[in-house]
Coordinates of C-alpha atoms in Angstrom, one line a residue:
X165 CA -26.2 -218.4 -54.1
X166 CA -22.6 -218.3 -55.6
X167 CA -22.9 -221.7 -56.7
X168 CA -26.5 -221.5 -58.3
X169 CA -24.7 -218.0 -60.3
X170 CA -22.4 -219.8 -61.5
X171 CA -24.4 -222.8 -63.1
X172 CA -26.6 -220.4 -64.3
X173 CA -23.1 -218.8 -65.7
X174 CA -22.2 -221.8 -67.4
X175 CA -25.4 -222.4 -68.9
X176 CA -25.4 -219.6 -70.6
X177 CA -22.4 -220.6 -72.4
X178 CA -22.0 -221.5 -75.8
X179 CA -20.9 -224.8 -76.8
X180 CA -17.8 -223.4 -78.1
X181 CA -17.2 -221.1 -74.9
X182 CA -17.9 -224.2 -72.6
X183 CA -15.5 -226.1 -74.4
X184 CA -13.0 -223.0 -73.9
X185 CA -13.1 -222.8 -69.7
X186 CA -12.9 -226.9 -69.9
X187 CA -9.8 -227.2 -71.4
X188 CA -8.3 -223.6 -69.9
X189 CA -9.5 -225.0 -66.5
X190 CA -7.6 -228.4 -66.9
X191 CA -4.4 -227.3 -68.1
X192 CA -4.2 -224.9 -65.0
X193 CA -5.8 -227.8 -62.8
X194 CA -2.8 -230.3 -64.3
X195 CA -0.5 -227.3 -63.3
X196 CA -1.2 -226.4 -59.9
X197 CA -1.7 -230.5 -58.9
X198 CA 1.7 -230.8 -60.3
X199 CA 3.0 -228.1 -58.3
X200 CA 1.1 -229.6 -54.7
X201 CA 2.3 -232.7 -55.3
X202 CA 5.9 -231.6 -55.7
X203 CA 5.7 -229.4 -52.7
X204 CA 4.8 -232.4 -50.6
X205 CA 7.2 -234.5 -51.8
X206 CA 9.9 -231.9 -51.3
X207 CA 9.2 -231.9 -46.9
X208 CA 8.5 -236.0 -46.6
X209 CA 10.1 -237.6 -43.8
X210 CA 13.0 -238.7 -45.1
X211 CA 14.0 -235.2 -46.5
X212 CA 13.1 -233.4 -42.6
X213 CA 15.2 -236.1 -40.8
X214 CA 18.7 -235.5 -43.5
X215 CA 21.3 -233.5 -43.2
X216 CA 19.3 -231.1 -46.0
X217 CA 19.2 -227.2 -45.1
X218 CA 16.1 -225.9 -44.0
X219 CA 16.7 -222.8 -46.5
X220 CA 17.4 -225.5 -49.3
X221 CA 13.7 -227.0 -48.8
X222 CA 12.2 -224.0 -48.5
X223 CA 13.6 -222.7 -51.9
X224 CA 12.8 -225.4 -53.1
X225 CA 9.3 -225.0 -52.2
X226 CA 9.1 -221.6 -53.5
X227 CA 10.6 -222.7 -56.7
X228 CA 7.7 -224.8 -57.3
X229 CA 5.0 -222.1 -56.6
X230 CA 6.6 -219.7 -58.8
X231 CA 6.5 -222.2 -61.5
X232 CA 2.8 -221.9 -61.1
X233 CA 2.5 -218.5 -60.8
X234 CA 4.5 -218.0 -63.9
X235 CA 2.0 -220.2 -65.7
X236 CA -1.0 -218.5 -64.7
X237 CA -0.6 -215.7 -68.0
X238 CA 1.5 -218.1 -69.6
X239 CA -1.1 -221.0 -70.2
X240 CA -3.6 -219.3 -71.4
X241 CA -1.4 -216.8 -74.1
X242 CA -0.2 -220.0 -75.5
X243 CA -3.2 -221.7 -75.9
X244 CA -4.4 -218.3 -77.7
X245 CA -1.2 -218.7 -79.8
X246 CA -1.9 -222.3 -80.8
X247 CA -5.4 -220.6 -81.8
X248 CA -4.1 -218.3 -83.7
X249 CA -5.0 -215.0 -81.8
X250 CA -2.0 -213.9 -80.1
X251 CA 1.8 -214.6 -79.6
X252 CA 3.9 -215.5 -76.4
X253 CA 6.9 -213.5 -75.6
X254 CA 10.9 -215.4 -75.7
X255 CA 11.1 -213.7 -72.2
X256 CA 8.6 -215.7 -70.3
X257 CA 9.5 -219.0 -72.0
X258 CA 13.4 -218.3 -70.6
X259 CA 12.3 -217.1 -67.3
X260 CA 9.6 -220.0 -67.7
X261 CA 12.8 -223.0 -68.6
X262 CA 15.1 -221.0 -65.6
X263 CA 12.3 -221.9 -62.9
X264 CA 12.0 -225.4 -64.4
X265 CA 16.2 -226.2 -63.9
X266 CA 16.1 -224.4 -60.4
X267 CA 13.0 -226.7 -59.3
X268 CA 15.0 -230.0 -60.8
X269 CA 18.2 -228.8 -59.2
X270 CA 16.5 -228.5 -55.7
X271 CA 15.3 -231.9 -55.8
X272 CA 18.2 -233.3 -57.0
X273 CA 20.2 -231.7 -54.1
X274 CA 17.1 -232.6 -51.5
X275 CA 17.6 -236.3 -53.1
X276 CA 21.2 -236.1 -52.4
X277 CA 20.9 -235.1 -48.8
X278 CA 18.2 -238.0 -48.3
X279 CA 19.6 -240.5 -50.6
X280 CA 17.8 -242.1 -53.5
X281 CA 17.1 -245.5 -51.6
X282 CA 15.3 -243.1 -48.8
X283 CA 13.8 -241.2 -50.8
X284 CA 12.3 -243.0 -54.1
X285 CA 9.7 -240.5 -54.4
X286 CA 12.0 -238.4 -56.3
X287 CA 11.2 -239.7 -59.5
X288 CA 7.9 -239.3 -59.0
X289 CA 8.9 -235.7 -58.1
X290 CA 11.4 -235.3 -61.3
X291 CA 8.7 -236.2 -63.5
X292 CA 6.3 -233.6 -62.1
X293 CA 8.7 -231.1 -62.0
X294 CA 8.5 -230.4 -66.0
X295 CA 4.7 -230.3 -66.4
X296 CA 4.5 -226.6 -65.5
X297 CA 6.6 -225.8 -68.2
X298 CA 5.8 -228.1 -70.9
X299 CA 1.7 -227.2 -70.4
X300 CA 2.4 -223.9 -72.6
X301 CA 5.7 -224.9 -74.2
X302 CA 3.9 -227.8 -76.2
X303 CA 1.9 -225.4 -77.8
X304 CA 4.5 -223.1 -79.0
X305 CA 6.9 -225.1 -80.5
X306 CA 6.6 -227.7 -82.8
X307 CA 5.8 -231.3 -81.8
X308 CA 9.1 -232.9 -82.8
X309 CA 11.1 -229.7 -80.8
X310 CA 8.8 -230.4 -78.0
X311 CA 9.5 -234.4 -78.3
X312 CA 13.5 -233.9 -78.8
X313 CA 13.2 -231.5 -75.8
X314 CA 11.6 -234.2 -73.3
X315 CA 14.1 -236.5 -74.6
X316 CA 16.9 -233.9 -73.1
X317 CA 15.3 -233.2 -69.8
X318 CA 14.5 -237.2 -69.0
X319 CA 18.3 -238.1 -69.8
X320 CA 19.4 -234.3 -67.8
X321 CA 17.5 -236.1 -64.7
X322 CA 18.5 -239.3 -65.1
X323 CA 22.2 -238.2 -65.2
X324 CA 21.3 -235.5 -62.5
X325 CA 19.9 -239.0 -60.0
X326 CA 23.5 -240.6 -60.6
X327 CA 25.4 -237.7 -59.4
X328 CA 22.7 -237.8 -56.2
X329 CA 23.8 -241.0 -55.8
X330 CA 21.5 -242.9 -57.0
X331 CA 22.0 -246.5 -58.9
X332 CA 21.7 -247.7 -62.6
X333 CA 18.2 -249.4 -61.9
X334 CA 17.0 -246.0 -60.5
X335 CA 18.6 -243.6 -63.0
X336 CA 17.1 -246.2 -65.6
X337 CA 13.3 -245.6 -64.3
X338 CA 13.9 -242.4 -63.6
X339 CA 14.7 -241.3 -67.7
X340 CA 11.6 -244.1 -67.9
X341 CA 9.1 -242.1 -66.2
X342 CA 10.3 -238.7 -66.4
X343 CA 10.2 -239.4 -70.7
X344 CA 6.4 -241.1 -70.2
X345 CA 5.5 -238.3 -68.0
X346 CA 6.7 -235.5 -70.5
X347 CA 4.9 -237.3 -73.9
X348 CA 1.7 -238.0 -71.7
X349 CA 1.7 -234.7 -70.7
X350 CA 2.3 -233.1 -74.1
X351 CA 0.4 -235.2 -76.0
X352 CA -3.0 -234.3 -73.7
X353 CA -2.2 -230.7 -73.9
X354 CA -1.8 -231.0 -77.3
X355 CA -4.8 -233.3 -78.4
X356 CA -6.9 -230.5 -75.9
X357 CA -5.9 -227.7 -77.9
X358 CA -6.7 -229.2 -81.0
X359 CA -10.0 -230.4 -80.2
X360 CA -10.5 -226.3 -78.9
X361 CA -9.3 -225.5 -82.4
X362 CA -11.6 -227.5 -84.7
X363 CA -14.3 -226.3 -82.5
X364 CA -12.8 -222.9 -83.0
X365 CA -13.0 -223.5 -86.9
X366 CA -16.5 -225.0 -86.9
X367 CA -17.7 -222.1 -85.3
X368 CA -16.3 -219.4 -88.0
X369 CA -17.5 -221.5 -90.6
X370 CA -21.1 -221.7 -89.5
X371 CA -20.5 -218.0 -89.3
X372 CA -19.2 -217.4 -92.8
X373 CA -22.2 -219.6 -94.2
X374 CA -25.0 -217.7 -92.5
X375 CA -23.8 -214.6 -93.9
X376 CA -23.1 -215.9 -97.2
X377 CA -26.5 -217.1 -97.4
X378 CA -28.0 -213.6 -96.3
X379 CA -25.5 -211.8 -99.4
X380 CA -27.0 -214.7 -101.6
X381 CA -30.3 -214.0 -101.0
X382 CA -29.5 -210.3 -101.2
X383 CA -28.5 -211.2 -104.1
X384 CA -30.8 -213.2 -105.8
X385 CA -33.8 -210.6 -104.5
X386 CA -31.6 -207.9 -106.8
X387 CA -31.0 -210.1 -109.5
X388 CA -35.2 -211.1 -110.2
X389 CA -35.8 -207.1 -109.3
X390 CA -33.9 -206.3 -111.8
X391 CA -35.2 -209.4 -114.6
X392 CA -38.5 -207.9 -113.8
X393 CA -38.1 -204.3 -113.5
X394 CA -35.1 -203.5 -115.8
X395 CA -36.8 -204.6 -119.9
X396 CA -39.9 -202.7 -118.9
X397 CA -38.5 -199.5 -117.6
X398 CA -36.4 -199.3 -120.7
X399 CA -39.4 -199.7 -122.7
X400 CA -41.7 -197.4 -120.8
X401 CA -38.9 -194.7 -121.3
X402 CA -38.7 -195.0 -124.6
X403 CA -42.7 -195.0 -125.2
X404 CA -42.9 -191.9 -122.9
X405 CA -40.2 -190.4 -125.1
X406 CA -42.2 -191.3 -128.1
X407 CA -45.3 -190.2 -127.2
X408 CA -43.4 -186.3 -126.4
X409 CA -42.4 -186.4 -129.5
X410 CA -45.8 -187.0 -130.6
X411 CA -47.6 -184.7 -128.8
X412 CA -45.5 -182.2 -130.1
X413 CA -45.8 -182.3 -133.4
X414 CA -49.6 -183.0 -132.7
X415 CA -50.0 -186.6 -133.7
X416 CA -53.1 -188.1 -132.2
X417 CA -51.0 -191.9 -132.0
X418 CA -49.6 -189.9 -128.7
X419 CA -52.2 -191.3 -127.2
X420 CA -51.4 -194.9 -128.2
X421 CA -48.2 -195.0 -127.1
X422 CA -49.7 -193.7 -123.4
X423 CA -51.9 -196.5 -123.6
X424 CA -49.3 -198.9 -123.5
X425 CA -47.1 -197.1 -121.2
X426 CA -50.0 -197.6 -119.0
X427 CA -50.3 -201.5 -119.7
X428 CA -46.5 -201.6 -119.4
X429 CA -46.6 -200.4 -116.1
X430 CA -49.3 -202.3 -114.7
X431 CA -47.7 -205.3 -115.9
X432 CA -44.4 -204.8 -114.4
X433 CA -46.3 -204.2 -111.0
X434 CA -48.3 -207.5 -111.3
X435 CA -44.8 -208.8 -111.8
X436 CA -43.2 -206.8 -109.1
X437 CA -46.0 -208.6 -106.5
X438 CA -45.5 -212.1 -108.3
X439 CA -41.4 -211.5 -107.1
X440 CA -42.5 -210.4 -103.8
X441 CA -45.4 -213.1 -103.1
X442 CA -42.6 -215.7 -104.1
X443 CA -40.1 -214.2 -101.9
X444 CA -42.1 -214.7 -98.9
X445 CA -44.2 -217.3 -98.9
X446 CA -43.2 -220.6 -98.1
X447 CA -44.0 -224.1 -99.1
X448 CA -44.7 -226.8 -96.5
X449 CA -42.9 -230.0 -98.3
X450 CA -39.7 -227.8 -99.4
X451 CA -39.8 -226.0 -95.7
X452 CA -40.0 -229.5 -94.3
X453 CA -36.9 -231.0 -96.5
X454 CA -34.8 -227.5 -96.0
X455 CA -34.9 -227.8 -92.3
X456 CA -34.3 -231.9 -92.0
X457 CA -31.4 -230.9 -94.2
X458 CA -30.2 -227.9 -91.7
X459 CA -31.0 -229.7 -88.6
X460 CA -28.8 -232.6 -90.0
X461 CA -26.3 -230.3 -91.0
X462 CA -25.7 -228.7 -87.6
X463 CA -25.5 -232.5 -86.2
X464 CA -29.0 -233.1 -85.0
X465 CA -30.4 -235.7 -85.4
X466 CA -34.7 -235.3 -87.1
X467 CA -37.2 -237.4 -88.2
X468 CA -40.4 -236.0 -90.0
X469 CA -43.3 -238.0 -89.6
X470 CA -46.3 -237.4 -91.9
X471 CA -46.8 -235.2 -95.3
X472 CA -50.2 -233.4 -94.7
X473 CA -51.4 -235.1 -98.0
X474 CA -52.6 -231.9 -100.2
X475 CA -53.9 -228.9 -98.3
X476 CA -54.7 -225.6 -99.8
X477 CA -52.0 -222.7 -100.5
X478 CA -52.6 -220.6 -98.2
X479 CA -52.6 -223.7 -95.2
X480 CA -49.3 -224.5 -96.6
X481 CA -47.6 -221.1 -96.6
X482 CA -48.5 -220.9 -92.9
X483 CA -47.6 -224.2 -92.2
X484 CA -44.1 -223.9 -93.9
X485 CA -43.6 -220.4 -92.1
X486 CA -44.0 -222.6 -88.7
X487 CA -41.4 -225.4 -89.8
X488 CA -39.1 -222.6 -90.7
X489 CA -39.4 -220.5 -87.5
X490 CA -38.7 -224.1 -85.3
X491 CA -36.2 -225.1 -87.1
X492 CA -34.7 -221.5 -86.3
X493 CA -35.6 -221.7 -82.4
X494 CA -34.1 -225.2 -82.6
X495 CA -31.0 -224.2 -83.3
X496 CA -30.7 -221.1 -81.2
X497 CA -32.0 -222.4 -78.3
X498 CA -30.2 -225.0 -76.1
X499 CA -28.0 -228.0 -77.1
X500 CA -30.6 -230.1 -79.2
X501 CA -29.6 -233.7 -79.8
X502 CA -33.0 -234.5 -81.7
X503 CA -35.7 -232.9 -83.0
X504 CA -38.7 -234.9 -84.2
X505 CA -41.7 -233.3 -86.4
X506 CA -45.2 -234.6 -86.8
X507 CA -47.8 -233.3 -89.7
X508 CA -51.3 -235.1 -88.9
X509 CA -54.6 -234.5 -89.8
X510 CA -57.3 -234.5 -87.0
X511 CA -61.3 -233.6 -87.1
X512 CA -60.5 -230.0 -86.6
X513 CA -57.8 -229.3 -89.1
X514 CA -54.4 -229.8 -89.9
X515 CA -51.6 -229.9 -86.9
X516 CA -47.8 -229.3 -87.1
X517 CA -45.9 -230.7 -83.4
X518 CA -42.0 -230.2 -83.7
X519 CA -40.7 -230.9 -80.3
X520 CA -37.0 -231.0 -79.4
X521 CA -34.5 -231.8 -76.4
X522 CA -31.7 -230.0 -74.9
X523 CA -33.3 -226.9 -74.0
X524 CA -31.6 -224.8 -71.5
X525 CA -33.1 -222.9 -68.6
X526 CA -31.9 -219.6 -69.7
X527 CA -32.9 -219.8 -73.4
X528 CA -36.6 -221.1 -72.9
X529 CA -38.7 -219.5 -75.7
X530 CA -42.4 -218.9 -74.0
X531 CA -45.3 -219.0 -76.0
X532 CA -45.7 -215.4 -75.8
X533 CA -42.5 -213.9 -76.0
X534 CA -40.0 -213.2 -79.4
X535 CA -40.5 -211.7 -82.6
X536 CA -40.2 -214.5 -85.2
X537 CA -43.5 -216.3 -83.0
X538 CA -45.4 -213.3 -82.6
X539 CA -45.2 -213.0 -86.5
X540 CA -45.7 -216.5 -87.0
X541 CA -48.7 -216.2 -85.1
X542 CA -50.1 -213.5 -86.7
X543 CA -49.7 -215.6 -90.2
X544 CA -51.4 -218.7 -88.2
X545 CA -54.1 -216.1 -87.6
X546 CA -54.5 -215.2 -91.1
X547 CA -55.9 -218.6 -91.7
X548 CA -58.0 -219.0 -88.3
X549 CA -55.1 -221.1 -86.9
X550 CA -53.5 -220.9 -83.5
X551 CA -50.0 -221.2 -82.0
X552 CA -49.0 -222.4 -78.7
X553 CA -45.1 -223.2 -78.2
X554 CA -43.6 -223.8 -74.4
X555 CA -41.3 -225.5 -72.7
X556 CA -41.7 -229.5 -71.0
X557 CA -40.7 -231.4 -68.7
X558 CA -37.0 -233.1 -69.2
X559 CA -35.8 -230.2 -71.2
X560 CA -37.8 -230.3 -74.2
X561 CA -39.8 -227.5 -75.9
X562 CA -42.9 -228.1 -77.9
X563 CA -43.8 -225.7 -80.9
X564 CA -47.6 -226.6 -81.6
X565 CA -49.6 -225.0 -84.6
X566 CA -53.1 -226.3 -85.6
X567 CA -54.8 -224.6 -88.9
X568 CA -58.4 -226.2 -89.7
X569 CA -59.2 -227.3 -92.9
X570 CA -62.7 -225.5 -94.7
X571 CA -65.1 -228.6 -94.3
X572 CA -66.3 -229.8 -97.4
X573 CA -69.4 -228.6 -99.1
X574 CA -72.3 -230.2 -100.5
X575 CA -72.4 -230.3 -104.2
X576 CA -76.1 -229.4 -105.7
X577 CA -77.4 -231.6 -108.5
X578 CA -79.0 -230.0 -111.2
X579 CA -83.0 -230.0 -110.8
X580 CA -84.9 -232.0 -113.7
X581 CA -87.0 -230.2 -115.6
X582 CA -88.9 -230.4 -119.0
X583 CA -87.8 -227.3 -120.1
X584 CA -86.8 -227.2 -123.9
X585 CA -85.3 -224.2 -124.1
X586 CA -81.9 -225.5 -121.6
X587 CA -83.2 -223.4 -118.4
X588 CA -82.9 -226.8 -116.5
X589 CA -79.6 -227.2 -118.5
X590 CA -78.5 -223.0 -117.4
X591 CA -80.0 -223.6 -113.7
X592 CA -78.0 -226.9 -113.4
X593 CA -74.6 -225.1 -114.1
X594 CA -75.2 -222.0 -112.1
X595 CA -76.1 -224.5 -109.3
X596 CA -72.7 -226.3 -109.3
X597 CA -70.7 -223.5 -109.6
X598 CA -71.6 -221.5 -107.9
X599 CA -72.6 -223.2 -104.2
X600 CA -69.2 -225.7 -104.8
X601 CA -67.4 -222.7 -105.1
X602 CA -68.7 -220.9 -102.2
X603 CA -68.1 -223.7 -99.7
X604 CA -64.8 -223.7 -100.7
X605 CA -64.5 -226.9 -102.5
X606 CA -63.1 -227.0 -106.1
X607 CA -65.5 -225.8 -108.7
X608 CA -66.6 -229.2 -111.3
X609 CA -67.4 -227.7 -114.6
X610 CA -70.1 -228.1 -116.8
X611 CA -70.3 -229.4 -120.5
X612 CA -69.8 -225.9 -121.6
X613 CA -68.9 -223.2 -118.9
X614 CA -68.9 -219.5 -119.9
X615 CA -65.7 -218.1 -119.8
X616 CA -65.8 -215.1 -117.2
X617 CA -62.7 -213.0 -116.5
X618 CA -62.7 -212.5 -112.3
X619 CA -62.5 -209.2 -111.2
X620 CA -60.4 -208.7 -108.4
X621 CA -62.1 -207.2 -105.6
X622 CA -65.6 -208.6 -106.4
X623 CA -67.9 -210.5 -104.1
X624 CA -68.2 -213.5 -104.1
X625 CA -72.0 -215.3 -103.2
X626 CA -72.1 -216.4 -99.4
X627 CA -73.3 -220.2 -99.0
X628 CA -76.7 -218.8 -97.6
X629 CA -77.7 -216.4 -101.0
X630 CA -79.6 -218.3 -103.6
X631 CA -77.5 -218.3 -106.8
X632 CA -78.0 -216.3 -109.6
X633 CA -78.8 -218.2 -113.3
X634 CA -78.1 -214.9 -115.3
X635 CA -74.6 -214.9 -116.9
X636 CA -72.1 -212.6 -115.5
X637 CA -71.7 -209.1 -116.8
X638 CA -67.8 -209.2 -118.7
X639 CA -65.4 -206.5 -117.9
X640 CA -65.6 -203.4 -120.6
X641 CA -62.6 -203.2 -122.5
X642 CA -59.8 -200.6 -122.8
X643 CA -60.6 -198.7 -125.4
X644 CA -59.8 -199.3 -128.5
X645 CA -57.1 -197.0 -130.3
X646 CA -57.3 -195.4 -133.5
X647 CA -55.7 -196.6 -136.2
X648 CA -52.8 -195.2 -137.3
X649 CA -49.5 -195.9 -139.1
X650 CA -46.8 -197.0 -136.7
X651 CA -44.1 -194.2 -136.4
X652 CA -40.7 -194.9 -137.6
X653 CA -39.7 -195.3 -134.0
X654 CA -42.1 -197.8 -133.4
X655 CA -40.6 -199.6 -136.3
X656 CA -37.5 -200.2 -134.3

């Protein structure tokens, strides 16, 4: 069970934050198998059978773990320093460095007792005997103060093996691997942390861009709010203020100026819903370029395959709504690697597959569950079309939506007749137009169509009802104003 929690732990992780406990984790792995192997090496044979004090191994010993323990706080504050997000304190470096010497001098004195040609696992020992320390030091200090500092220790322990006894061959390899030891040390520590910081920068810039592009779009909602709404409430102010005027001096051109208040204002609210409409709906072959572009952007690899050919508006708004909210789950959900997107045309309709790997147990979307496919399914529904989104086998997830297409009417030829007055010609055109445009097909014109404005809100004739041959009755007009001399005000 602990195990299992803590799988589950780590795959709810981040990218980022799994990065983080990787390279936190080594450094204090690199540490404490420093300190273990140091701690063996310090009660080997040849050590137990000198003349070397029993207290003098033991402190030895003890020396070691409290490097260790020193480093527990110590790695992790200087790795946050390196980061940027915190500072380590002169005190614990010093007491850090004093722990270091002690531990060097204890082997020294253990190697002295032994003798360097008994005991040639000292230099093994000397060049583990600086990792604790230099694990957080490289990442405090520069890297040439950290190189010119390695420098000093290897030639302090090669000097430190000749007073032991040891010979010019030994003292040589010893400053040999105690100096490889200390750079391949430092340099992994230091090459970790700067992978962790790229990552570290990646991340805030995602950040940054996201809500960039929500104050962007903030803005740009404003900005064609105000295009549309800002000329026309200037001018219906000053017609209201006109037609006050008016009215109080008893001019019948108040009523004038009222009428075009009134088509002022239902202009700018035609305009108001044009903004809106445009705002929200989406279209399929932009939707479909926008998220290639993102999924490319955030390192994922995607391949669309297929175009839809040309579908109606509303079929495309839905369908550019679904690429949108995939592309989101895609990059919330999991580690994705690829993401492939299919638009094909069956018998039934119009079908949109994007399917995607690296999903994670934890952040499976089900077909039933989260706001932005709930919505997405209602607009699907809109247009009679369906959702279904779950996760596979392998760690993929699926995100399925299927809109069918209106079939394809038949299109009426006009009946021949002998009539000379053009009924044949009238019947012909009602025909056409009217039982094309019921099933849903576009409308062919005739030689000479009337020009009819459409009422919004009218009803339209079903497929069944037989089609009426007289003309449509035209909308009234507004009333026409009196005329009247423009006011001076109207003038300017």
């Amino acid at each position: 069970m602990w195990v299992r929690a803590q799988v589950r732990g780590w795959q709810k992780r981040e990218a980022f934050d799994k990065m983080d406990l990787y390279t936190r984790g080594t450094m204090h792995s690199l540490v404490w198998g420093m300190i273990f192997s140091m701690s063996l090496l310090s009660v080997t044979r040849p050590v137990r059978h000198s003349d070397a004090p029993d207290a003098l191994i033991v402190a030895t010993v003890l020396t070691a773990v409290a490097q260790g323990v020193c480093s527990v706080p110590l790695v992790p504050r200087a790795l946050d320093s390196y980061l940027g997000r915190g500072s380590v304190g002169r005190p614990r470096l010093a007491f850090a460095v004093v722990l270091c010497l002690a531990n060097a001098a204890g082997l020294l004195a253990l190697g002295g007792y032994a003798g360097t040609e008994a005991f040639p696992e000292m230099q093994v020992a000397l060049a583990s005997v600086a990792c604790p320390f230099l694990t957080p030091f490289v990442l405090t200090v520069p890297m040439w103060v950290s190189s010119l500092c390695i420098g000093v220790f290897a030639a302090g322990m090669s000097g430190g093996a000749l007073l032991a006894g040891a010979s010019w061959p030994f003292a040589l390899t010893t400053l040999a691997g105690v100096g490889f030891g200390g750079v391949l040390v430092s340099s992994t520590i230091r090459l970790s942390a700067w992978t962790l910081g790229i990552m570290q920068k990646l991340r805030d810039t995602r950040d940054v861009e996201a809500r960039l592009a929500v104050a962007e779009e903030r803005l740009r909602f404003g900005r064609d709010m105000h295009d549309v709404l800002g000329r026309n409430l200037a001018v219906i102010a000053l017609k209201s203020e006109l037609a006050v005027e008016l009215a109080q001096r008893g001019k019948p051109t108040a009523v004038n100026q009222m009428i075009e208040v009134q088509r002022i204002a239902r202009t700018s609210q035609q305009e108001v819903r044009e903004v809106v409409r445009g705002y929200r709906e989406a279209d399929l072959q932009t939707e479909l370029l926008g998220a290639q572009g993102v999924l490319r952007a955030a390192g994922i690899e995607c391949a669309v395959h297929g175009d839809g050919g040309r579908l109606p508006s509303p079929v495309q708004s839905a369908l550019g709504w679904a690429v949108r909210e995939a592309a989101t789950n895609v990059l919330r959900h999991g580690d994705p690697q690829r993401c492939d997107i299919l638009l094909e045309t069956t018998r039934d309709g119009i079908r949109l597959v994007v399917e995607n790997d690296g999903l994670t147990p934890d952040k499976a979307v089900v077909s039933g569950g989260g706001s932005g496919l709930h919505g997405l399914r209602e607009r699907l529904a809109e247009v009679g079309g369906s959702l279904e989104a779950g996760a596979m086998d392998g760690g993929r997830f699926r995100l399925t939506a299927t809109v069918p297409l209106p079939p394809p009417g038949p299109t009426a030829s006009p009946p021949h007749t002998t009539d000379t007055t053009g009924t044949a010609d009238t019947a012909g055109t009602a025909r056409t137009a009217g039982t094309a445009g019921t099933a849903g097909t576009a409308r062919r014109p005739s030689a000479s169509p009337p020009h009819t404005a459409e009422t919004p809100g009218a009803a339209r004739p079903s497929a069944s009802s037989p089609p009426s041959l007289s003309p449509p009755s035209p909308t009234p007009p507004l009333p026409a104003s009196p005329s009247t001399a423009p006011s001076p005000l109207e003038k300017t």
